[in-house]
mmCIF file with all atom_site columns, C-alpha atoms in Angstrom:
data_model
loop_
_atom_site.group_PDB
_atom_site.id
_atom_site.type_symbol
_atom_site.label_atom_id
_atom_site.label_alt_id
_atom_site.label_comp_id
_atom_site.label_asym_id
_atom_site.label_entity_id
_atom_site.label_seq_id
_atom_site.pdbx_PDB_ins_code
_atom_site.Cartn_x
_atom_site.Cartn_y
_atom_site.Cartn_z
_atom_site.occupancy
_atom_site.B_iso_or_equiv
_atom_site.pdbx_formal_charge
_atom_site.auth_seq_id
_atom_site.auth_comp_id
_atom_site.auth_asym_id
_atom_site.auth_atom_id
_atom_site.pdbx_PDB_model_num
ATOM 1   C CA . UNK S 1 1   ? 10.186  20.501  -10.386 1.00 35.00 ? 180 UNK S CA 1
ATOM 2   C CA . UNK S 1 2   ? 6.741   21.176  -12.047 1.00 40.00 ? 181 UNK S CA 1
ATOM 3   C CA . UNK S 1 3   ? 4.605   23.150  -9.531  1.00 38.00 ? 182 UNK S CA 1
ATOM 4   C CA . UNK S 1 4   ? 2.135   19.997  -9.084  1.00 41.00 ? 183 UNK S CA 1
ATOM 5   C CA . UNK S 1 5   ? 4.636   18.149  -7.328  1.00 40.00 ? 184 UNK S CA 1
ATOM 6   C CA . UNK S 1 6   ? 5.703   20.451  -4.862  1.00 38.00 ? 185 UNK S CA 1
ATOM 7   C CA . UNK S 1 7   ? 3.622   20.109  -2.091  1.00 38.00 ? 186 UNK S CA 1
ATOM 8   C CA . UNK S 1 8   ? 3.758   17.189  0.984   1.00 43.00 ? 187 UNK S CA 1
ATOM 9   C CA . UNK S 1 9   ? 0.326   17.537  2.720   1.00 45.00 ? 188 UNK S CA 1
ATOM 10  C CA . UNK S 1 10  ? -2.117  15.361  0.906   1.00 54.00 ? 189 UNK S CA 1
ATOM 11  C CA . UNK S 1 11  ? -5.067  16.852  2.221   1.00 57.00 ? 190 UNK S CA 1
ATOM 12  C CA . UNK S 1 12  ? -5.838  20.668  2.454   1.00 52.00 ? 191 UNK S CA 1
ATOM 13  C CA . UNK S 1 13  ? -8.516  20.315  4.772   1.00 57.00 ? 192 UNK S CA 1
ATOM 14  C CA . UNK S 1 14  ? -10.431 17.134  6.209   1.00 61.00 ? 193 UNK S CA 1
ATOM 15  C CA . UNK S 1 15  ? -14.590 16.797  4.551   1.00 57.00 ? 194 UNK S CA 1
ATOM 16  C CA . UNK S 1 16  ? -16.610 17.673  7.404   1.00 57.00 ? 195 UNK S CA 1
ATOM 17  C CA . UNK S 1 17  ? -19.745 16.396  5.797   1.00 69.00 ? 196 UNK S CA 1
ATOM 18  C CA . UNK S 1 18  ? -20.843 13.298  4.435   1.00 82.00 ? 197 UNK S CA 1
ATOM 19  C CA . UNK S 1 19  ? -21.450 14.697  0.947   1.00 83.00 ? 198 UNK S CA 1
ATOM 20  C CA . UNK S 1 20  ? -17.956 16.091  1.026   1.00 80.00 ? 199 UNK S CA 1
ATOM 21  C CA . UNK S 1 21  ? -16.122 13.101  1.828   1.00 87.00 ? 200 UNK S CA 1
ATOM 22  C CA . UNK S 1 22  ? -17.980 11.086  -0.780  1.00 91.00 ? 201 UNK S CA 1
ATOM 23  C CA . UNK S 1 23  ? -16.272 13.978  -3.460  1.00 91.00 ? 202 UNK S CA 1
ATOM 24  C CA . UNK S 1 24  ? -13.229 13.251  -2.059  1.00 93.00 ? 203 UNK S CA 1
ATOM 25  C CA . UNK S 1 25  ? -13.642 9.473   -2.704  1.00 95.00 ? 204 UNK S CA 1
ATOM 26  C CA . UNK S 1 26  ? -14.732 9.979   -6.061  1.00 95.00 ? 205 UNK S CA 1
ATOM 27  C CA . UNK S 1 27  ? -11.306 12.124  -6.634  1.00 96.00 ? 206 UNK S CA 1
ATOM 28  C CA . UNK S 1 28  ? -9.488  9.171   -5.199  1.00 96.00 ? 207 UNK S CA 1
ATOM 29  C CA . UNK S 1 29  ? -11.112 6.408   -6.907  1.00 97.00 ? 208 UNK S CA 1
ATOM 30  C CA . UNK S 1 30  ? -10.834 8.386   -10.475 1.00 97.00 ? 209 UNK S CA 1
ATOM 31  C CA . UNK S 1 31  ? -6.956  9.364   -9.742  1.00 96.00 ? 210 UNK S CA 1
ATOM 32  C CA . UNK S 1 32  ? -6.219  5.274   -9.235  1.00 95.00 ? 211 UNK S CA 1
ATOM 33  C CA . UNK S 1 33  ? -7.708  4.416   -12.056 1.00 96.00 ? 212 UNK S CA 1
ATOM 34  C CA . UNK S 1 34  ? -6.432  6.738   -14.357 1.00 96.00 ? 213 UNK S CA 1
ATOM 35  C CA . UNK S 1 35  ? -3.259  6.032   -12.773 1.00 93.00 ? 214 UNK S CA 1
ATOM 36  C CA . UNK S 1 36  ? -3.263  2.509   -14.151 1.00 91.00 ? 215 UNK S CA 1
ATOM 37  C CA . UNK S 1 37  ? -4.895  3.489   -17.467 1.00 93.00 ? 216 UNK S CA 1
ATOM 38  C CA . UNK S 1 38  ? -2.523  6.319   -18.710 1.00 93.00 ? 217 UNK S CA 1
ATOM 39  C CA . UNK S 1 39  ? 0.274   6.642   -15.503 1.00 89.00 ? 218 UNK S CA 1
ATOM 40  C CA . UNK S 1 40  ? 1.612   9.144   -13.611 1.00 89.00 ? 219 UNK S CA 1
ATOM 41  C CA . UNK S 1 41  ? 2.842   11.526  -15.561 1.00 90.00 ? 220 UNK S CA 1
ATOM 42  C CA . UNK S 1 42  ? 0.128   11.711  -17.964 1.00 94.00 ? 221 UNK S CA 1
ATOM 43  C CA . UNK S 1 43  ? -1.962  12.301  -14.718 1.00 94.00 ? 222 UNK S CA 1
ATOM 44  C CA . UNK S 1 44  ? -3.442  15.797  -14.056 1.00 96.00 ? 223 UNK S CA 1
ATOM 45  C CA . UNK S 1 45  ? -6.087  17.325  -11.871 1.00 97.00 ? 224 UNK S CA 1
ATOM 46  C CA . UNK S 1 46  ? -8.053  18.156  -14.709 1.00 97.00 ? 225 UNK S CA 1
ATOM 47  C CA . UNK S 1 47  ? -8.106  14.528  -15.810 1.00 97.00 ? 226 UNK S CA 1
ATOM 48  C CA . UNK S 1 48  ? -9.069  13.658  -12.283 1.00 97.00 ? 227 UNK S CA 1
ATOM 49  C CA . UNK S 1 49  ? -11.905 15.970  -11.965 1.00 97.00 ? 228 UNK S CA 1
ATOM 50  C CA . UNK S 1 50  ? -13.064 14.983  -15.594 1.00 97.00 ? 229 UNK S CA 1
ATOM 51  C CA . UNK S 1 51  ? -12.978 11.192  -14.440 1.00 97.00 ? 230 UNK S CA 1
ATOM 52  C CA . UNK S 1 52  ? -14.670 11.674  -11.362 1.00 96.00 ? 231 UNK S CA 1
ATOM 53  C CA . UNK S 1 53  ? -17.172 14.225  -12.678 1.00 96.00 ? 232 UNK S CA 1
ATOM 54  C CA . UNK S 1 54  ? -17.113 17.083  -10.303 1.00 95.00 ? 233 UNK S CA 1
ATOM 55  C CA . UNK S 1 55  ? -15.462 20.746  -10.781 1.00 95.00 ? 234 UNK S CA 1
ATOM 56  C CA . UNK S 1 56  ? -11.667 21.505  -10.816 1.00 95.00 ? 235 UNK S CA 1
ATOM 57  C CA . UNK S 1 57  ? -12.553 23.920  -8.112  1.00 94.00 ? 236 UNK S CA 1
ATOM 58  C CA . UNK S 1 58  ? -13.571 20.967  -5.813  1.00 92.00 ? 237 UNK S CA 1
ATOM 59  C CA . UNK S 1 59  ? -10.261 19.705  -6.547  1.00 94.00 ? 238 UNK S CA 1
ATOM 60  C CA . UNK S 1 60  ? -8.299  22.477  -5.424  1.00 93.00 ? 239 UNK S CA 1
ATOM 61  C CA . UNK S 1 61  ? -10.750 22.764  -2.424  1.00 92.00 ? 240 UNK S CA 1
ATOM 62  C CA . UNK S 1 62  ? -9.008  19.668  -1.043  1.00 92.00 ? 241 UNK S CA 1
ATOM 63  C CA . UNK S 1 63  ? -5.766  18.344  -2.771  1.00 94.00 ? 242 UNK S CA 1
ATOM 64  C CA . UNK S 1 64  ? -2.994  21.306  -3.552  1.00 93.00 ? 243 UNK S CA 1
ATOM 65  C CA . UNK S 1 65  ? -1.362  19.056  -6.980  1.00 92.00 ? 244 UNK S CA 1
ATOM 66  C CA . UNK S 1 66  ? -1.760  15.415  -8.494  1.00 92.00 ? 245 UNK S CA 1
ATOM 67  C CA . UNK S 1 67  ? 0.604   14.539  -5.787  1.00 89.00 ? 246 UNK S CA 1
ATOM 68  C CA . UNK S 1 68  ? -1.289  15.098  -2.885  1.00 90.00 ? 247 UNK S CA 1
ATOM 69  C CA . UNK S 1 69  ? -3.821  13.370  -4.169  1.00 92.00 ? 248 UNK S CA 1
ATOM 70  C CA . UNK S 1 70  ? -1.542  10.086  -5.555  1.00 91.00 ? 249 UNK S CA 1
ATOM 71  C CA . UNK S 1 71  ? 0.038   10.396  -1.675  1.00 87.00 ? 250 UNK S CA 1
ATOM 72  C CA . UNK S 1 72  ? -4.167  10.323  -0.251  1.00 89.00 ? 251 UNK S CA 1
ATOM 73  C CA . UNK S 1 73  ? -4.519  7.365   -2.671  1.00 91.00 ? 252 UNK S CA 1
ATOM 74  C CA . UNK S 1 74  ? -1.350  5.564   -2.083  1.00 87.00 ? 253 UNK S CA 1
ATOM 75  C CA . UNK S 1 75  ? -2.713  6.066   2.006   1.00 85.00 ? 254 UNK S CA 1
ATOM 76  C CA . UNK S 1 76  ? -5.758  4.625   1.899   1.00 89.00 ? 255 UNK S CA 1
ATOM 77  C CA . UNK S 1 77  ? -4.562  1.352   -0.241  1.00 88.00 ? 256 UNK S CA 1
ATOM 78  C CA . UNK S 1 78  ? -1.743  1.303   2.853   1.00 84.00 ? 257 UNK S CA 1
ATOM 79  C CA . UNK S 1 79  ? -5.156  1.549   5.731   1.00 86.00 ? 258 UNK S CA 1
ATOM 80  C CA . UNK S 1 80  ? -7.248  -1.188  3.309   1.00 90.00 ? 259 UNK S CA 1
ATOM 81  C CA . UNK S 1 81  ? -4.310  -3.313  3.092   1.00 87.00 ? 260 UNK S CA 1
ATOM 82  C CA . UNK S 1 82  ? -3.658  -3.865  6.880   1.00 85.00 ? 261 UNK S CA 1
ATOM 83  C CA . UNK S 1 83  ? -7.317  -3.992  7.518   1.00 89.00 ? 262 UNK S CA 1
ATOM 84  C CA . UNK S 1 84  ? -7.682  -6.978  5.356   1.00 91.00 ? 263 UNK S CA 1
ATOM 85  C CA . UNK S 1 85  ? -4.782  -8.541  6.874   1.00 88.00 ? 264 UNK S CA 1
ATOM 86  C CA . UNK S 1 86  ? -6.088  -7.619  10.109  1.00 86.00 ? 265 UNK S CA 1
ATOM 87  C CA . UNK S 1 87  ? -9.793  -9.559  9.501   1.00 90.00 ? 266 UNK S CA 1
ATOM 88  C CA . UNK S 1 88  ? -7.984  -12.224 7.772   1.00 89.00 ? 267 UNK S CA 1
ATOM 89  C CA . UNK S 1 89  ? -5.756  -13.143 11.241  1.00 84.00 ? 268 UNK S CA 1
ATOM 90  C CA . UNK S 1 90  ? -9.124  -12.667 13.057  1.00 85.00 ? 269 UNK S CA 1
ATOM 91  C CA . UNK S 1 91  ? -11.085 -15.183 10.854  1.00 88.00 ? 270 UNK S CA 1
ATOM 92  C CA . UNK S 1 92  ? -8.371  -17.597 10.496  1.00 86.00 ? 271 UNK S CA 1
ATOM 93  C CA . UNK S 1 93  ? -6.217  -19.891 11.795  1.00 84.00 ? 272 UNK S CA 1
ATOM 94  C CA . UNK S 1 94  ? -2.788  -19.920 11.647  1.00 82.00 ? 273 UNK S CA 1
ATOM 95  C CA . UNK S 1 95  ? -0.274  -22.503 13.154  1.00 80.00 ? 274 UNK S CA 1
ATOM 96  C CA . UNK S 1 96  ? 2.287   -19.334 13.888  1.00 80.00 ? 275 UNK S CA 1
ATOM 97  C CA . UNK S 1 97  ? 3.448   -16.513 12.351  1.00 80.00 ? 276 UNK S CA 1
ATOM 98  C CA . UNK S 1 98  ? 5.148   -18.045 9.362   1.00 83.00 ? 277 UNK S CA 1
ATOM 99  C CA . UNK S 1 99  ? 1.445   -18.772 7.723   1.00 88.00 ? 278 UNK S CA 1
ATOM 100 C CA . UNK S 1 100 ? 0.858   -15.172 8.728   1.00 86.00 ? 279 UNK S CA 1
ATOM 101 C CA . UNK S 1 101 ? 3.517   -14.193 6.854   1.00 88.00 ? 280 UNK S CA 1
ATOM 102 C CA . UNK S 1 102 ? 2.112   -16.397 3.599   1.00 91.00 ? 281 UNK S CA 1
ATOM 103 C CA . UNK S 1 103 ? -1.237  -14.484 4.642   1.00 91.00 ? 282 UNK S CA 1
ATOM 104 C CA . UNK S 1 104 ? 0.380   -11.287 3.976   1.00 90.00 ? 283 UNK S CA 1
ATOM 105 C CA . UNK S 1 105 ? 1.567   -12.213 1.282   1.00 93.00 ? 284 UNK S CA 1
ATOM 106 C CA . UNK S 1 106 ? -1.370  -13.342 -0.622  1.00 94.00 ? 285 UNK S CA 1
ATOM 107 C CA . UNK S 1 107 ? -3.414  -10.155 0.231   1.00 93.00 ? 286 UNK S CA 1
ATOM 108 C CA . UNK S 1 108 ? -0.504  -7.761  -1.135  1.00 91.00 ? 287 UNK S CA 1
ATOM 109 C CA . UNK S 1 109 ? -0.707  -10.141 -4.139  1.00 94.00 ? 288 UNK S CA 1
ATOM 110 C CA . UNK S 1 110 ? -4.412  -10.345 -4.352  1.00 94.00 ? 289 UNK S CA 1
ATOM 111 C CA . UNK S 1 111 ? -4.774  -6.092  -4.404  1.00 93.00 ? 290 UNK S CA 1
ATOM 112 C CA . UNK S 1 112 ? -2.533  -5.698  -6.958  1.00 92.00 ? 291 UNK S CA 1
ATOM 113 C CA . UNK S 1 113 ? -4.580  -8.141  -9.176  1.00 92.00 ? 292 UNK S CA 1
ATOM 114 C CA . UNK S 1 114 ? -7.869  -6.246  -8.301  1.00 93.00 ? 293 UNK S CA 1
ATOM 115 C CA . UNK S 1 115 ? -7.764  -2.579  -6.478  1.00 93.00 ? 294 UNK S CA 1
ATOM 116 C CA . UNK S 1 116 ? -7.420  -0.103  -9.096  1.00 93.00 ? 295 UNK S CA 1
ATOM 117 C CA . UNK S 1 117 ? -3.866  2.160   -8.676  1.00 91.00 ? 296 UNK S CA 1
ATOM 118 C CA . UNK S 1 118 ? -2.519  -0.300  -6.258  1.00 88.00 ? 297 UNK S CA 1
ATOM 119 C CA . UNK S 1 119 ? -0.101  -2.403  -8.282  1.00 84.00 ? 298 UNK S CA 1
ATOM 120 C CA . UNK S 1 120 ? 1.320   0.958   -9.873  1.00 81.00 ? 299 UNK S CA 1
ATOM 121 C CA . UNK S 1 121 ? 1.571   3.344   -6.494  1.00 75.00 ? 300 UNK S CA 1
ATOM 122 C CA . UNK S 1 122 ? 3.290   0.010   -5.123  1.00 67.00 ? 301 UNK S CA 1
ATOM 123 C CA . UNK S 1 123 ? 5.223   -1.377  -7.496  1.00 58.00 ? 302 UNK S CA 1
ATOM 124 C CA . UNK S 1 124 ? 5.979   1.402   -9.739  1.00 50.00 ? 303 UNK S CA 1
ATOM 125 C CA . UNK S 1 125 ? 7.748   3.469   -7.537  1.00 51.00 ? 304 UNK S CA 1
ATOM 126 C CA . UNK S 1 126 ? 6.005   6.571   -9.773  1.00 52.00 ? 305 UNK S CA 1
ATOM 127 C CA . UNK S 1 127 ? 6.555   9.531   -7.999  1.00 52.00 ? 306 UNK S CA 1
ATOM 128 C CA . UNK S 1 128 ? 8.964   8.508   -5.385  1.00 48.00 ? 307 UNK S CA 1
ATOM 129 C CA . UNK S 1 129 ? 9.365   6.638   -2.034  1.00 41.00 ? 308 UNK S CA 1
ATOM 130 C CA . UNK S 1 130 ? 8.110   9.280   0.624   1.00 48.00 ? 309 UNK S CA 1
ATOM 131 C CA . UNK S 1 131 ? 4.715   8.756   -0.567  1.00 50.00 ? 310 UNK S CA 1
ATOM 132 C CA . UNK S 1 132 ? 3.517   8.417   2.993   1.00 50.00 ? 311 UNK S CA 1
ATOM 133 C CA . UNK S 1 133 ? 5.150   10.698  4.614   1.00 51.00 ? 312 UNK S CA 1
ATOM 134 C CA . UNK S 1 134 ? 7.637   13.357  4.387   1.00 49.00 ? 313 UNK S CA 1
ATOM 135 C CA . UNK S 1 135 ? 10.106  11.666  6.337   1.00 45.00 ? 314 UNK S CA 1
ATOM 136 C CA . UNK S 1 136 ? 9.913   7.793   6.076   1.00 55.00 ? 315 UNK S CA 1
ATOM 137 C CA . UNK S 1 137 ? 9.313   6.081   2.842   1.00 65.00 ? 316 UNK S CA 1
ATOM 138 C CA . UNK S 1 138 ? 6.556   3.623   1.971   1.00 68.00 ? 317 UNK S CA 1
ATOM 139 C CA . UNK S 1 139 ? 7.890   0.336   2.918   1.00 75.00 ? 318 UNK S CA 1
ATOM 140 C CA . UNK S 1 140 ? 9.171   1.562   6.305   1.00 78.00 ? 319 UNK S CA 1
ATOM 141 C CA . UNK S 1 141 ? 5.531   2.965   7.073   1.00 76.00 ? 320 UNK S CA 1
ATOM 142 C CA . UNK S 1 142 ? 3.943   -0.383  5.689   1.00 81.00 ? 321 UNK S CA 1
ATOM 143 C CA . UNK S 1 143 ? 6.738   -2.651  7.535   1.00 84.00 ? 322 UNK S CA 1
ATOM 144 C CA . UNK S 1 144 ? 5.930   -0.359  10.626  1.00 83.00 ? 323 UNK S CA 1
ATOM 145 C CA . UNK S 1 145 ? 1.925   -1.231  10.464  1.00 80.00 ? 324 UNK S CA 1
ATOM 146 C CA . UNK S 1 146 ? 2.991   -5.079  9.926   1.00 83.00 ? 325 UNK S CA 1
ATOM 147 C CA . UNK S 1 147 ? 5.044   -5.010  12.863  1.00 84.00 ? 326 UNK S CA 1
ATOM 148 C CA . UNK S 1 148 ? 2.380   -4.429  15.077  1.00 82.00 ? 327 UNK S CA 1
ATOM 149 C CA . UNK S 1 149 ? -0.045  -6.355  13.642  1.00 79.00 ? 328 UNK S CA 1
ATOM 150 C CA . UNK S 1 150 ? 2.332   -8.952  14.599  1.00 79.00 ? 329 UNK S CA 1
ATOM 151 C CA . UNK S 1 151 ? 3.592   -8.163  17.824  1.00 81.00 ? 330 UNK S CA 1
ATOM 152 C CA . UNK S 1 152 ? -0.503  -7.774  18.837  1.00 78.00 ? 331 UNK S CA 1
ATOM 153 C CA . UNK S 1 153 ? -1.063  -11.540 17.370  1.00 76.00 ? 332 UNK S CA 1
ATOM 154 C CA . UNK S 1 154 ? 1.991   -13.568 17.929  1.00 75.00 ? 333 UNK S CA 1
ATOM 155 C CA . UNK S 1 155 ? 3.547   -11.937 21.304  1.00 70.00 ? 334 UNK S CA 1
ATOM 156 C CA . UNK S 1 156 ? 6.704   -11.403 19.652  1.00 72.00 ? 335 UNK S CA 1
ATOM 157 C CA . UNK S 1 157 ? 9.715   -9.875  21.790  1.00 74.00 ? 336 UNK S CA 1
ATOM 158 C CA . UNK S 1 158 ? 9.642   -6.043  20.569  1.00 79.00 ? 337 UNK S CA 1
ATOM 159 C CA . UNK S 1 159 ? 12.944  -4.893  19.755  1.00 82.00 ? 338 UNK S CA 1
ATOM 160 C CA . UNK S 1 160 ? 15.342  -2.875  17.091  1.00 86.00 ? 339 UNK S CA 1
ATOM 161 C CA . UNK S 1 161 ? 16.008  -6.702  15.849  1.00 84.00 ? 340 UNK S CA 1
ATOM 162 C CA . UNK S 1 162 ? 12.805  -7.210  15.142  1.00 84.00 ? 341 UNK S CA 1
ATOM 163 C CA . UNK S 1 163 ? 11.982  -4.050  13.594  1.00 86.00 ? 342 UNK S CA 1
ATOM 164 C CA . UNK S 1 164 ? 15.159  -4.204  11.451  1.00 89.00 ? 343 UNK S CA 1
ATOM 165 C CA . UNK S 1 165 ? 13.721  -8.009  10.726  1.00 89.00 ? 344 UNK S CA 1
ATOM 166 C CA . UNK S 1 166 ? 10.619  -6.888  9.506   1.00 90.00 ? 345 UNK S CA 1
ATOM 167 C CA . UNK S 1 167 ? 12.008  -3.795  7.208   1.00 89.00 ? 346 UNK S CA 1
ATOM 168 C CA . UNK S 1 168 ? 14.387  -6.062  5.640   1.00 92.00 ? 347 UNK S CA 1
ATOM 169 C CA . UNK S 1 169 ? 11.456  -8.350  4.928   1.00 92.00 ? 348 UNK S CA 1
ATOM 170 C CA . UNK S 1 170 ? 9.346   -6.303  3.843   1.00 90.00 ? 349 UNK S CA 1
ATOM 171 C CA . UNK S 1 171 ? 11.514  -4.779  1.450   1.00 89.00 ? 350 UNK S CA 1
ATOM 172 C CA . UNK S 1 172 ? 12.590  -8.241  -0.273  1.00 93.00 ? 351 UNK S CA 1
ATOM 173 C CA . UNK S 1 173 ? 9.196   -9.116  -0.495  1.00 92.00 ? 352 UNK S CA 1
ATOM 174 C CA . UNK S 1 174 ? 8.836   -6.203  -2.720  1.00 88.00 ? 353 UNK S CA 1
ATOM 175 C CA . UNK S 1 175 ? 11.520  -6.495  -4.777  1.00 90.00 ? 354 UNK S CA 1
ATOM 176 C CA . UNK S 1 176 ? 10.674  -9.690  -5.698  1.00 94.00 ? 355 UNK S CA 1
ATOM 177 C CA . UNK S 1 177 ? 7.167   -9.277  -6.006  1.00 92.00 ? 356 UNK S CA 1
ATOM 178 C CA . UNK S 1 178 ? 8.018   -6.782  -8.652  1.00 89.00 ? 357 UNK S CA 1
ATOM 179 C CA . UNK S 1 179 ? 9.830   -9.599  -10.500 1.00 92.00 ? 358 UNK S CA 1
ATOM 180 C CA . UNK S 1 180 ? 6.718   -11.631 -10.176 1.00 95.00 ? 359 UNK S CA 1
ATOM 181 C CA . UNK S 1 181 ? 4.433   -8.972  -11.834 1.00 92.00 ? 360 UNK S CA 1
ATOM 182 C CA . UNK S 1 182 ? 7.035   -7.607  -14.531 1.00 91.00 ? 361 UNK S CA 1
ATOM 183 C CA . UNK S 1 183 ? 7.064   -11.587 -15.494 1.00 94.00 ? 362 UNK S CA 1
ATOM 184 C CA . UNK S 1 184 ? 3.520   -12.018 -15.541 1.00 94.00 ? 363 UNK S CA 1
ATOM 185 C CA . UNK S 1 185 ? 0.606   -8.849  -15.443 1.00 89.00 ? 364 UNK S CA 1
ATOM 186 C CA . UNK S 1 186 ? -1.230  -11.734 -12.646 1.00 92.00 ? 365 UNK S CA 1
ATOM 187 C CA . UNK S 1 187 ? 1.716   -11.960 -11.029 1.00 94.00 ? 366 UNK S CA 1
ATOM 188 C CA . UNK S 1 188 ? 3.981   -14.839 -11.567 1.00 96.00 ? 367 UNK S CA 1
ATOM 189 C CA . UNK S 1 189 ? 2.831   -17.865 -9.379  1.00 96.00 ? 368 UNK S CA 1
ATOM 190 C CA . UNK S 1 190 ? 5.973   -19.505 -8.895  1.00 97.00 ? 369 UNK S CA 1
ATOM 191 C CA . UNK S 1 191 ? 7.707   -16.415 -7.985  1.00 97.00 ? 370 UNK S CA 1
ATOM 192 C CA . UNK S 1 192 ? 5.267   -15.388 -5.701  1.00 96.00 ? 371 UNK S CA 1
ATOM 193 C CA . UNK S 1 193 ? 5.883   -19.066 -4.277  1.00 96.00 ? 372 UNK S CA 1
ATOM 194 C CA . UNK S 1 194 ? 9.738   -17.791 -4.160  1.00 96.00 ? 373 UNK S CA 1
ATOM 195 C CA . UNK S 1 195 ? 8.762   -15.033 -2.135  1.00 96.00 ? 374 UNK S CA 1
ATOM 196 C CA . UNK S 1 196 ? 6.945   -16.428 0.447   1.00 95.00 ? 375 UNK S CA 1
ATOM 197 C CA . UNK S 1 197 ? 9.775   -19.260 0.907   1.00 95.00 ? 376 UNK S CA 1
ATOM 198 C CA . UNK S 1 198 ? 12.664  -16.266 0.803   1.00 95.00 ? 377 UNK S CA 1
ATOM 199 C CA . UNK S 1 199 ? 10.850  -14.290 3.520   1.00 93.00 ? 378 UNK S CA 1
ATOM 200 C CA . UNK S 1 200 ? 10.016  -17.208 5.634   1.00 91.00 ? 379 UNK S CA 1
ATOM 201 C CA . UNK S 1 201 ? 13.467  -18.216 5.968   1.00 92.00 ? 380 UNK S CA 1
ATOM 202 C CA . UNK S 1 202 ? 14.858  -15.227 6.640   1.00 91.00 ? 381 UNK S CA 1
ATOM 203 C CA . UNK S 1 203 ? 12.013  -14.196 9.256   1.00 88.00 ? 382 UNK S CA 1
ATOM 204 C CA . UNK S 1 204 ? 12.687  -17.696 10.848  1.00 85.00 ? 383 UNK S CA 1
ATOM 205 C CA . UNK S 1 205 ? 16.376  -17.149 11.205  1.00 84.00 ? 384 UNK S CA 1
ATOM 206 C CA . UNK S 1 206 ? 15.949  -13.880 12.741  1.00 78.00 ? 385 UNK S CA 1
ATOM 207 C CA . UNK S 1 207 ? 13.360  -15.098 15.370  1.00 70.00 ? 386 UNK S CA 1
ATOM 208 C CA . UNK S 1 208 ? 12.921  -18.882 15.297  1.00 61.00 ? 387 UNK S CA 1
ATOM 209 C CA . UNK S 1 209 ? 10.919  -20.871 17.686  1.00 47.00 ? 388 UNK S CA 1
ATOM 210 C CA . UNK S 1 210 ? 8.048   -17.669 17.695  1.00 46.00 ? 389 UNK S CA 1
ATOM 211 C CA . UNK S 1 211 ? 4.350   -19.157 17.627  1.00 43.00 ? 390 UNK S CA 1
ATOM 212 C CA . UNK S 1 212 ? 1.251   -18.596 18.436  1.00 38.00 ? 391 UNK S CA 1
#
């Protein structure tokens, strides 16, 4: 394995100031959209620095490889998406958890037309699952997040069921979601229809009668 890829941690050390941590966004805004211009494995930290114009050495100063800094990115899509989710079920009204669901849906859909790196760290699968974590892949860590978002909403009965529920979900959405985008670079709108009606049906199977 090339020594850029070898490393887990995606930060070496957390900016203390504010000066620093606006670097370090710079570094992750550059490395997302150079990872949809030219992908992954034309990605290096050189590139990176060039893009967002600031020294290797601050590079180094934070991120070990292009990994670490593809697993910082791939985090803070992960934190924006359930955030958005979260202030959409705050500022709207759902008739239960099944238009949640269709809520989820759409913001997934609606990053991957417009946050830079998101479609490709998501979809791509470009430098492996564990992109999260060392131990659980990326779906399992997103499902997780979902999970609670909808236990906290919907009062749902927490149990291995529904956990297993969710996973399963979660990872069906995906899969066809890719078909949806590999059909059409805006995502195919019937597909993404598909989706939404796949997922509902299972979810309501596995925990009908669930509302608000």
């Amino acid at each position: 394995m090339p020594a850029e890829e070898t490393c887990e941690a995606p930060l070496r050390r957390q900016p203390t100031q504010r000066r620093s941590a606006r670097r370090v966004e710079k570094m992750l805004d550059a490395c997302a959209e150079l990872l949809d211009e030219i992908g992954y494995e034309a990605l290096s930290t050189t590139r990176i620095a060039e893009r967002a114009g600031v020294a290797i050495g601050s590079i180094y100063q934070f991120f070990p490889d292009k990994r670490a800094i593809t697993q910082a990115v791939t985090r803070r899509h992960v934190e924006r998406f359930v955030s958005r989710v979260g202030r959409r079920f705050l500022s709207e009204d759902y008739g239960g958890w099944w238009d949640a669901v269709d809520a989820i849906i759409d913001e997934y859909v609606d990053m991957h037309r417009t946050v830079p790196g998101f479609g490709v760290l998501h979809f791509g699968d470009v430098v492996g699952l564990n992109l999260l974590d060392g131990v659980s892949d990326s779906n399992t860590v997103i499902a997780g997040r979902l999970r609670g978002l909808l236990l906290q909403e919907y009062g749902l009965t927490d149990s291995e069921e529904l956990d297993l529920a969710i996973l399963v979900a979660v990872e069906a959405a995906d899969a066809v979601l890719k078909l949806a985008f590999r059909r059409d670079s805006e995502g195919d709108p019937q597909i993404v229809a598909e989706a939404k009606r796949l997922i509902r049906g299972y979810l309501n199977r596995q925990f009908a009668g669930a509302s608000a």
